[in-house]
Coordinates of C-alpha atoms and ligand atoms in Angstrom, one line a residue:
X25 CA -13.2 40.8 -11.0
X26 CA -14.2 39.7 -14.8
X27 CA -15.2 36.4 -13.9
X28 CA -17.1 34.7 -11.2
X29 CA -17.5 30.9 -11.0
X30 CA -21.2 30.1 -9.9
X31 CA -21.9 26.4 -8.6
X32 CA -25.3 27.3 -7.8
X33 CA -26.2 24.6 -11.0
X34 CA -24.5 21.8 -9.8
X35 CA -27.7 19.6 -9.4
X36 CA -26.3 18.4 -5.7
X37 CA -23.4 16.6 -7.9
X38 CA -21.5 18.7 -5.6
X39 CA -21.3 18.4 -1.4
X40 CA -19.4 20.3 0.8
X41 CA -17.4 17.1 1.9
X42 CA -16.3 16.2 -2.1
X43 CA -14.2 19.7 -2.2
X44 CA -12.3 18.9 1.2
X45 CA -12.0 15.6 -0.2
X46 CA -10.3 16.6 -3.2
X47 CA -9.4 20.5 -2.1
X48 CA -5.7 18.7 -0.7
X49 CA -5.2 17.1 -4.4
X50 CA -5.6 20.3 -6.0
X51 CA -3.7 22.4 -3.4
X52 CA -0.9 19.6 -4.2
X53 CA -1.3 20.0 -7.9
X54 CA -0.9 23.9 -7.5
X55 CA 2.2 23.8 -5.2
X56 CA 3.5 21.5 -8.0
X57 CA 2.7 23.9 -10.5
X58 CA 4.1 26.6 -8.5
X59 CA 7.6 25.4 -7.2
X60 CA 8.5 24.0 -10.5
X61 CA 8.8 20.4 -10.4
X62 CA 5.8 18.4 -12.0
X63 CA 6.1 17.2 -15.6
X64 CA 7.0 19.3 -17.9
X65 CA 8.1 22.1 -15.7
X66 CA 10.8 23.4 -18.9
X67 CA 7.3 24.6 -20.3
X68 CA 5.6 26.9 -17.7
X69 CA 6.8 30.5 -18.7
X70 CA 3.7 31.3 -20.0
X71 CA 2.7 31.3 -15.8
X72 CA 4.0 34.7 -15.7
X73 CA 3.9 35.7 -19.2
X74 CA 1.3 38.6 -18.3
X75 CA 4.0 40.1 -15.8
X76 CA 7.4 39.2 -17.4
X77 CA 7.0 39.6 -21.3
X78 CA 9.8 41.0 -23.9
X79 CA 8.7 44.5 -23.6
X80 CA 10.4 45.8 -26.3
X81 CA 9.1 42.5 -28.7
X82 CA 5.7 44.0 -27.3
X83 CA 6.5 47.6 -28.6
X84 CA 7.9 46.1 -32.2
X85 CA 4.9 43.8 -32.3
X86 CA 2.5 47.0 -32.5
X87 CA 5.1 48.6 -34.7
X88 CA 4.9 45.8 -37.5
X89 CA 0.7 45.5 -37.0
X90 CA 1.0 49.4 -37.8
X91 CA 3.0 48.6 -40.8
X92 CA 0.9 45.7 -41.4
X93 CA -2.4 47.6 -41.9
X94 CA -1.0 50.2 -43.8
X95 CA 0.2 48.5 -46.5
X96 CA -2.0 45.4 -47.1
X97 CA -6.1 44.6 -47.6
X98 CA -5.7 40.9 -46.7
X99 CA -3.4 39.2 -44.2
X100 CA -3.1 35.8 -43.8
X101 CA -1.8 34.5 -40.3
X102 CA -0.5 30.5 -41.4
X103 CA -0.4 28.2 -38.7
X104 CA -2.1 25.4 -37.2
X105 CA -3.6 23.8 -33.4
X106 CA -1.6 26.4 -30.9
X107 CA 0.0 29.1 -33.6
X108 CA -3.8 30.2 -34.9
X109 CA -6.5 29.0 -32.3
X110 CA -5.9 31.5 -29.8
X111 CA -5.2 34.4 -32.1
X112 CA -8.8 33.7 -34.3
X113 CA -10.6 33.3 -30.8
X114 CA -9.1 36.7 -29.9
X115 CA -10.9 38.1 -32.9
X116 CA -14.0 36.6 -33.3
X117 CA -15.0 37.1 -29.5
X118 CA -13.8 40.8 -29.2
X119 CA -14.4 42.0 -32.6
X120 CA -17.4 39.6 -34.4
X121 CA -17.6 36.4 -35.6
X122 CA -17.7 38.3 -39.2
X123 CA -14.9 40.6 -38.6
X124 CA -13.6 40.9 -42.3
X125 CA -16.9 42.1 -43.2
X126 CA -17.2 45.0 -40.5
X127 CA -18.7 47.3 -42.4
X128 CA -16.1 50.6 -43.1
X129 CA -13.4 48.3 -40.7
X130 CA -10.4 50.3 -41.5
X131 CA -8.0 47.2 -40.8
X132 CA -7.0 44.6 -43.0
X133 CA -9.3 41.3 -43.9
X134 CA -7.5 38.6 -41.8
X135 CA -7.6 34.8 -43.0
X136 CA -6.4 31.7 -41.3
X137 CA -4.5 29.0 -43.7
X138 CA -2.3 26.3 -43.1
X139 CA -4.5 24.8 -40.5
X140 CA -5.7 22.1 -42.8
X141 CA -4.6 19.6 -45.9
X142 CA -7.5 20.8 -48.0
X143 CA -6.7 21.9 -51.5
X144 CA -9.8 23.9 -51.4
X145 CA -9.9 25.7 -48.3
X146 CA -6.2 27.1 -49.7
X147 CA -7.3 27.8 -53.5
X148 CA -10.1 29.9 -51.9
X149 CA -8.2 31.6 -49.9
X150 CA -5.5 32.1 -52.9
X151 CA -8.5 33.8 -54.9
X152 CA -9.5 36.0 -52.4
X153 CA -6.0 37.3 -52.4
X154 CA -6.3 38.2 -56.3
X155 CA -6.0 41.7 -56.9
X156 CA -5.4 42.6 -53.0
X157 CA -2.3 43.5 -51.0
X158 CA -1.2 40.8 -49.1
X159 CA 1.0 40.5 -45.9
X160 CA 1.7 36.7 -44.6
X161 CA 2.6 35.9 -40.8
X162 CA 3.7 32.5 -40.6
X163 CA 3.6 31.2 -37.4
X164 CA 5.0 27.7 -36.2
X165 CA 7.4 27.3 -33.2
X166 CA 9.0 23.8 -34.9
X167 CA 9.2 25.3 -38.2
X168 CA 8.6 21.9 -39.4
X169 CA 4.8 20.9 -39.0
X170 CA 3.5 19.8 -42.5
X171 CA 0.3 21.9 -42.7
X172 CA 1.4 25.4 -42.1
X173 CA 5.1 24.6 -44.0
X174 CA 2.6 23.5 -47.1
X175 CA 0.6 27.0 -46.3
X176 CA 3.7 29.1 -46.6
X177 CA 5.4 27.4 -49.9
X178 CA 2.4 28.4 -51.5
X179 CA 2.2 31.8 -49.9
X180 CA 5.6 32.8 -50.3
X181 CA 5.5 32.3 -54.0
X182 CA 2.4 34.0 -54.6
X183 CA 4.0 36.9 -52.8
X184 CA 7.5 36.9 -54.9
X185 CA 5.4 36.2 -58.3
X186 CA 3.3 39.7 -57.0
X187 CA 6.1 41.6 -55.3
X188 CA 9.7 40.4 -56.5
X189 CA 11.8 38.5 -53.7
X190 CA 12.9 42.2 -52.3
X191 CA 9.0 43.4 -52.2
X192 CA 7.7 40.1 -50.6
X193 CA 10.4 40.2 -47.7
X194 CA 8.7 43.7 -46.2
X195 CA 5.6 41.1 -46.3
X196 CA 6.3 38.2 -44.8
X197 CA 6.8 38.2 -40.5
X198 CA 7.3 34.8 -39.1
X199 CA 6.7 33.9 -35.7
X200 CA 8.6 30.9 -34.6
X201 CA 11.4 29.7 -32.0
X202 CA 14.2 32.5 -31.2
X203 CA 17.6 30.8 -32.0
X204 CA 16.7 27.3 -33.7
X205 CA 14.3 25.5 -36.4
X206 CA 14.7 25.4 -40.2
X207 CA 12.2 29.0 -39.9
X208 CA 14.3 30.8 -38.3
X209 CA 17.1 29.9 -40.4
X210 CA 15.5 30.7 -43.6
X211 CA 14.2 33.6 -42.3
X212 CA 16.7 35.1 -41.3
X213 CA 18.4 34.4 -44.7
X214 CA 15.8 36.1 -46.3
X215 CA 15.3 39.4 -44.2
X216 CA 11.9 38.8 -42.8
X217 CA 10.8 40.1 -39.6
X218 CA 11.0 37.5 -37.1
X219 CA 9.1 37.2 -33.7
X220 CA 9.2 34.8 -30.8
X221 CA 7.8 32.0 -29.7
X222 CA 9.4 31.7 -26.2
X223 CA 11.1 28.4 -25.4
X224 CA 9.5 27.7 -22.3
X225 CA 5.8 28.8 -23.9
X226 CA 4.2 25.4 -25.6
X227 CA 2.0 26.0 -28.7
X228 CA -2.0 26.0 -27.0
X229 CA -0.5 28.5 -23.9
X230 CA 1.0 31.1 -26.3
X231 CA -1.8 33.3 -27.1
X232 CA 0.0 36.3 -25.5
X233 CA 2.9 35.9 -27.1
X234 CA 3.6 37.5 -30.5
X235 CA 1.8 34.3 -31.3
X236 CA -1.5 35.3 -30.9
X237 CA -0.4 39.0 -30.0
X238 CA 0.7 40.2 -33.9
X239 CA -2.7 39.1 -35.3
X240 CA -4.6 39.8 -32.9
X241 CA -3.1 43.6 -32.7
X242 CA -3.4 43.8 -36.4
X243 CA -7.1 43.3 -36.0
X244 CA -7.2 46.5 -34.2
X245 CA -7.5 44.8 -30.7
X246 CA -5.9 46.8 -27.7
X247 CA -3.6 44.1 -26.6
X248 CA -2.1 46.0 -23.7
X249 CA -5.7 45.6 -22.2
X250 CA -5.4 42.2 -22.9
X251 CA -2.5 41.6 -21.0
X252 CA -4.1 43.7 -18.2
X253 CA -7.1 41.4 -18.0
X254 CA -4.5 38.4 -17.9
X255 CA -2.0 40.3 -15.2
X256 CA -5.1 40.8 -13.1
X257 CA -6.3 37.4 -13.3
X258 CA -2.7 36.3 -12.3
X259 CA -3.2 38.4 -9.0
X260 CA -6.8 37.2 -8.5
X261 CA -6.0 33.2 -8.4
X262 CA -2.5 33.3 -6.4
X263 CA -4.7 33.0 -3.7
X264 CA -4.3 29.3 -2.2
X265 CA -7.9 28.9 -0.2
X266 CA -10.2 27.3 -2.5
X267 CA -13.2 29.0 -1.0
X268 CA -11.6 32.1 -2.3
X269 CA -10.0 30.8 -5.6
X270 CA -12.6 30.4 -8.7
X271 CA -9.6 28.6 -10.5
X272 CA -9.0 26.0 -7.8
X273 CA -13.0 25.6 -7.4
X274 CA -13.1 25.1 -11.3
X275 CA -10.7 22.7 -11.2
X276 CA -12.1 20.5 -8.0
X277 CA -15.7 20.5 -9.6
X278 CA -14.7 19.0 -13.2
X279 CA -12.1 16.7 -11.4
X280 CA -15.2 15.7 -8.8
X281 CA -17.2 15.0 -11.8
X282 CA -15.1 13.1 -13.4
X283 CA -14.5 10.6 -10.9
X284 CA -18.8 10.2 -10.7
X285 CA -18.6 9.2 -14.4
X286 CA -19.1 13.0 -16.0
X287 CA -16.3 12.2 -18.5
X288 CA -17.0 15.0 -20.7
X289 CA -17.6 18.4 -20.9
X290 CA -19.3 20.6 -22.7
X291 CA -18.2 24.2 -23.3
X292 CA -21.5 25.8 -23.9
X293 CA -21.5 29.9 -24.9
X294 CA -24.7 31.8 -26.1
X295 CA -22.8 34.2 -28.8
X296 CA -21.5 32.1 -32.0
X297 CA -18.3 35.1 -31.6
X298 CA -17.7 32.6 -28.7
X299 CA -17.6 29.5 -31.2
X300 CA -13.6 29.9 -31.8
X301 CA -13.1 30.2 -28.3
X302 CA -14.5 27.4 -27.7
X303 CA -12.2 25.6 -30.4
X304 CA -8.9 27.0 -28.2
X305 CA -10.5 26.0 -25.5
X306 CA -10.9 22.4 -26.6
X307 CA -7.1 22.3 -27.7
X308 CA -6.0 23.5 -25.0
X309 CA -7.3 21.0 -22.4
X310 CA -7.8 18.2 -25.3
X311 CA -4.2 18.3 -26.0
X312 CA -3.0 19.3 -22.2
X313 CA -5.2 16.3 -20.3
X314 CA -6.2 13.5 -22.7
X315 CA -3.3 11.0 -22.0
X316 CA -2.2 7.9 -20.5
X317 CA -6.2 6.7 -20.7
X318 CA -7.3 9.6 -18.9
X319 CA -9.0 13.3 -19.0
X320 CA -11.9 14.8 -19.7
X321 CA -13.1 15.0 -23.1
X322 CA -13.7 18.1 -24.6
X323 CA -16.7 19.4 -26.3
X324 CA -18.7 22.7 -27.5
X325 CA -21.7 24.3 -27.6
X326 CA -23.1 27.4 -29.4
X327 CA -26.7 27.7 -27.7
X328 CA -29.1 28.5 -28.6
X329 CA -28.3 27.0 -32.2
X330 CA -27.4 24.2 -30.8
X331 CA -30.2 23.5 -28.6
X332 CA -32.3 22.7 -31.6
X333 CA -29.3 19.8 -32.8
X334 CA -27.0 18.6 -30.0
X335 CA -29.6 19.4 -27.4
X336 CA -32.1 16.6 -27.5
X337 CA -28.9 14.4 -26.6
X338 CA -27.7 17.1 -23.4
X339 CA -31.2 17.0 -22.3
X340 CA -31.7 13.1 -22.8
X341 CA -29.0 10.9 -24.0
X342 CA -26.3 8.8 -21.9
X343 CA -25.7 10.6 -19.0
X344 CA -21.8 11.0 -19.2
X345 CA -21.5 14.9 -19.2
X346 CA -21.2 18.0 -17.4
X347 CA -21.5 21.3 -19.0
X348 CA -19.3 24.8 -18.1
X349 CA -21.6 27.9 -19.7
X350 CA -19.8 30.7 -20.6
X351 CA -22.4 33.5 -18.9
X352 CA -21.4 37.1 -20.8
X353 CA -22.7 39.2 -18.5
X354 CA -22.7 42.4 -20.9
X355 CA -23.6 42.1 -24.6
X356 CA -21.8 43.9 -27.5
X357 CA -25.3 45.2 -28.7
X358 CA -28.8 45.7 -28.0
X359 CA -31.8 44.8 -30.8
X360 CA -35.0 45.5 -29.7
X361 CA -37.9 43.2 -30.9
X362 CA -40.4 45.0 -33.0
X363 CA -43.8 45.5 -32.5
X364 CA -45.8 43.6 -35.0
X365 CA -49.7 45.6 -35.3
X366 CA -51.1 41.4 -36.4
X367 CA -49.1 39.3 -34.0
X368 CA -48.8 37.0 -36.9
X369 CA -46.6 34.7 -35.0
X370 CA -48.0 35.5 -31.2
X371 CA -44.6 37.0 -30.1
X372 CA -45.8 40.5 -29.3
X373 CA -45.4 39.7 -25.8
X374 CA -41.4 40.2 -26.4
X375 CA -42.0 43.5 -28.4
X376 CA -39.6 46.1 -27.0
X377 CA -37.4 44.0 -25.5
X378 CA -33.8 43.7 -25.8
X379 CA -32.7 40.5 -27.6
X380 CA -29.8 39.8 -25.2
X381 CA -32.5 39.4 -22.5
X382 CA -34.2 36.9 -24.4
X383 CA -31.0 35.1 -24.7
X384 CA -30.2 35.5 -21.1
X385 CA -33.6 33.7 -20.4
X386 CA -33.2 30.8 -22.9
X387 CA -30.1 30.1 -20.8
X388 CA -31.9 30.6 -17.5
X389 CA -34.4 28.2 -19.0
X390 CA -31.9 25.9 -20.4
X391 CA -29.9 25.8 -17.1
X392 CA -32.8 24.5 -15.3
X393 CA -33.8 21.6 -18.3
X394 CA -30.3 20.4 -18.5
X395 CA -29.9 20.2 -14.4
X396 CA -32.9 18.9 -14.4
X397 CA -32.0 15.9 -17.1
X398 CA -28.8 15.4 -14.4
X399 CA -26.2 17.4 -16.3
X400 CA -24.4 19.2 -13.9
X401 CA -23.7 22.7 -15.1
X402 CA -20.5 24.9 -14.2
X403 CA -21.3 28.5 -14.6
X404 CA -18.6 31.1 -15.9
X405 CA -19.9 34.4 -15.5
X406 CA -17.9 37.0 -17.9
X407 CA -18.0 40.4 -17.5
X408 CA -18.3 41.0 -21.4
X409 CA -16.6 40.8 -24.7
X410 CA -13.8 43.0 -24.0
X411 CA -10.1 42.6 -24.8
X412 CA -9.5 42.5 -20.9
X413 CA -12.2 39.6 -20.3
X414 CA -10.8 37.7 -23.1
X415 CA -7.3 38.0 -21.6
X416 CA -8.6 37.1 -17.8
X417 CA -10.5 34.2 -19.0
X418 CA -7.5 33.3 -21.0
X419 CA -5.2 33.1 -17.8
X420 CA -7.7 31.3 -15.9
X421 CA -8.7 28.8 -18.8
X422 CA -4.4 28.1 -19.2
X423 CA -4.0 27.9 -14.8
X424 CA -7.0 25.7 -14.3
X425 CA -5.9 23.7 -17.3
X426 CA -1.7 22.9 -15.6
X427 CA -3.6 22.6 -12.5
X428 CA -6.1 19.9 -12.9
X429 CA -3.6 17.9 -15.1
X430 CA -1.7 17.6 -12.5
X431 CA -4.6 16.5 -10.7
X432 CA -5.2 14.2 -12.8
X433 CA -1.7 12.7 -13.0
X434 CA -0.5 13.3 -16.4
X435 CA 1.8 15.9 -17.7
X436 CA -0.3 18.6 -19.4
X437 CA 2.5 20.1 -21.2
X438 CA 3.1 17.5 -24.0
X439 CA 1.3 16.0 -26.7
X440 CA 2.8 12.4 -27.6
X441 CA -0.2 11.2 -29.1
X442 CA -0.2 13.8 -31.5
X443 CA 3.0 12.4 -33.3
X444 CA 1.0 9.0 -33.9
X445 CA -0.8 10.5 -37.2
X446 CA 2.2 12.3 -38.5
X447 CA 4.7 9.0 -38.9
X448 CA 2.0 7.3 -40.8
X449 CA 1.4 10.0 -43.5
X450 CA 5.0 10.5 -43.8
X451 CA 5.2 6.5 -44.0
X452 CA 2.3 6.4 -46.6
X453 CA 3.8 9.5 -48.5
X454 CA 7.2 7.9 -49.1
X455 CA 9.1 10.5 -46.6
X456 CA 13.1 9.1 -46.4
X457 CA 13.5 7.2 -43.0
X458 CA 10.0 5.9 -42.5
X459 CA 10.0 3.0 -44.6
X460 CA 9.6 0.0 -42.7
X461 CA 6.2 1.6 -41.3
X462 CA 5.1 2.3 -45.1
X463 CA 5.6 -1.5 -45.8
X464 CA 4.0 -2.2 -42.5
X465 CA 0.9 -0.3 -43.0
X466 CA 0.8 -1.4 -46.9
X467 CA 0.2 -4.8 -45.7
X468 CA -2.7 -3.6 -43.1
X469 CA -4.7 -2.2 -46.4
X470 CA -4.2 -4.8 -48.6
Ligands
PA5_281 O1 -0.2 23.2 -28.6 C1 0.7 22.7 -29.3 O2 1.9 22.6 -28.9 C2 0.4 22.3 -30.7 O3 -1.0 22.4 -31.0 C3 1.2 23.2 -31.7 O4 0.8 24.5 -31.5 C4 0.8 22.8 -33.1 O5 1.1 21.4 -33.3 C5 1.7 23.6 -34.1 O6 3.0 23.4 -33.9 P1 4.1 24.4 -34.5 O7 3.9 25.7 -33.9 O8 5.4 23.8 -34.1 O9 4.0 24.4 -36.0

């Protein structure tokens, strides 16, 4: 098993009595899950995505990241929340956190745009491109969200300008929905390489689908051992006893804590190629459970970086949070600490060890501060970095997620709120159709 759930942090938050208090809520929020019929059950394909996947999209995906990294120096995957998070995650925590400068990486440089309105972040990106090949996946299940649409216009000129309209089409792959949506359309119309994003799959549960699965691949990442990791983790939490069932236990404890006032939760990892992880990770159950007044917010960590910033307030501040730490059991590498002949700084008593042991004990240390201070602390112990953990945690992160939504009585497979934002800009921008809110929100500034 790649993970393990360890309670043995809990602080006494926890009793016996609270989990068969709450185990017959989450057994009902599984059974829910599982027969089909809560909220949003038109969205739940991604439960057995890891078993039931287009296997010949799968063998066409590694064809194109072939083509992909033979014929460019830069791609740029476009997309924004759920069409990049996962994919970028993927990356940073099996690879590095510095991937596109791998020393002798034989794969292409891989940049994420269109996940932002910033003029900046895109002309950077647009100089990087100067004098490279470039290859563009543009990824967006709508077809219609602003940012990545923005992304593309400016891609997809740069790319005819460079390679003629006939050139730029053997560049461009768009991942989007399989029949409908102004992407597909134009795609098609123009010959690019199109790959799914399955109806029934929302946005922050579709990293194994060509999704998350073409960049990812094209980073060199073995995604069938992804999908392995994710199949396995499948297996591993069917089981309905919660004694035996880290997903169900994941999802009692934060529910638990939530009703004793823990009403956030902190995602703490000690490897900064965990940092986008925790970004999808925040999506997915920001966007899945905060609704209708209620959920659990969620929050990161990179320690121990940020145990010398957001620390003081974990250790000391208004008690309102719980933390989950993301134990890696393994590490990538080993760095031994030097020997230094004048113990200038009175550290030789760490000489010759290995740095991830050092890390292991400043969370061993940090564990006990933080229970001590009355945060409660979840622990996640991962096997390591590979592309099968990322895959199990994956499924376990995306089950746990449906589960305790439906424990908490909302429907974690919509995003309502999320629409607020975008019929005010298109009010403010002068967008045809939206112009009672413009004069509306004219008169709030004035
Ligand atoms: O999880 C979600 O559904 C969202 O975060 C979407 O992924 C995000 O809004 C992008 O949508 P689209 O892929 O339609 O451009």
């Amino acid at each position: 098993m790649a993970l393990k759930l360890n309670d043995k942090f809990l602080n006494g938050y926890i009793s016996k009595e609270d989990i068969d208090t709450i185990s017959g809520e989450v057994y009902a929020a599984q059974s829910l899950l599982n027969s089909r019929t809560g909220a949003g059950n038109d969205f739940l394909g991604w439960i057995d995505l890891p078993v039931d996947y287009d296997k010949d999209e799968f063998a066409r995906i590694k064809d194109a990241a072939k083509r992909i990294q033979n014929s460019c120096d830069v791609f740029v995957v476009i997309g924004i929340g759920g069409s990049y998070l996962g994919a970028r995650a993927a990356i940073e925590f099996v690879k590095s956190p510095v991937y596109n400068n791998i020393p002798g990486k034989k794969t292409p440089d891989i940049y994420f745009a269109g996940n932002s309105i910033s003029a900046s972040a895109l002309n950077d990106l647009l100089k990087i491109c100067e004098g490279r090949d470039v290859c563009v996946n543009v990824v967006s299940k709508s077809g219609t969200t602003t940012e990545p649409a923005v992304a593309f216009r400016v891609f997809r000129a740069l790319l005819e300008q460079k390679y003629g309209k006939e050139g730029a089409k053997d560049r461009i792959f768009a991942t989007t929905d399989k029949a409908k949506g102004t992407l597909k359309k134009f795609s098609d119309e123009n010959g690019y390489e199109t790959f799914v994003v399955p109806d029934d799959v929302g946005g922050r549960f579709s990293v194994l689908t060509a999704v998350g699965l073409l960049p990812i691949a094209v980073a060199g990442i073995d995604i069938d051992s992804m999908m392995k990791g994710a199949q396995d983790a499948r297996d591993a939490y069917t089981k309905a006893n919660i004694d035996e069932n880290d997903c169900l236990k994941y999802v009692a404890i934060r529910n638990i804590l939530l009703r004793k006032g823990k009403s956030l939760e902190i995602l703490a990892a000690y490897e900064p190629a965990a940092q986008m992880l925790c970004e999808w990770w925040k999506q997915l159950y920001g966007e899945s459970e905060g609704k209708d007044g209620k959920g659990i917010y969620p929050s990161s960590v990179i320690f121990s970086t940020d145990l010398h910033s957001l620390g003081q307030f974990i250790q000391d501040g208004t008690r309102m949070m719980f933390e989950t730490v993301l134990d890696i059991k393994k590490s990538n590498d080993e760095l031994l600490i030097p020997f230094d002949p004048d113990n200038v700084d009175k550290l030789n008593f760490l000489s010759g060890k290995d740095l991830d042991f050092v890390n292991h004990t400043a969370m061993l240390g940090t564990l006990f501060a933080h229970t001590d201070g009355n945060v409660p602390n979840i622990v996640l112990e991962l096997e390591d970095r590979s592309e099968y953990s990322f895959g199990y945690l994956v499924y376990f992160f995306e089950l746990a997620c449906a589960i305790s939504g439906y424990t908490l009585g909302v429907n974690p497979f919509n995003q309502p709120g999320v629409e607020s934002y975008k019929k005010n800009m298109f009010a403010l921008l002068g967008k045809e159709g939206y112009e009672e809110l413009r004069e509306e929100l004219t008169k709030r500034i004035k």
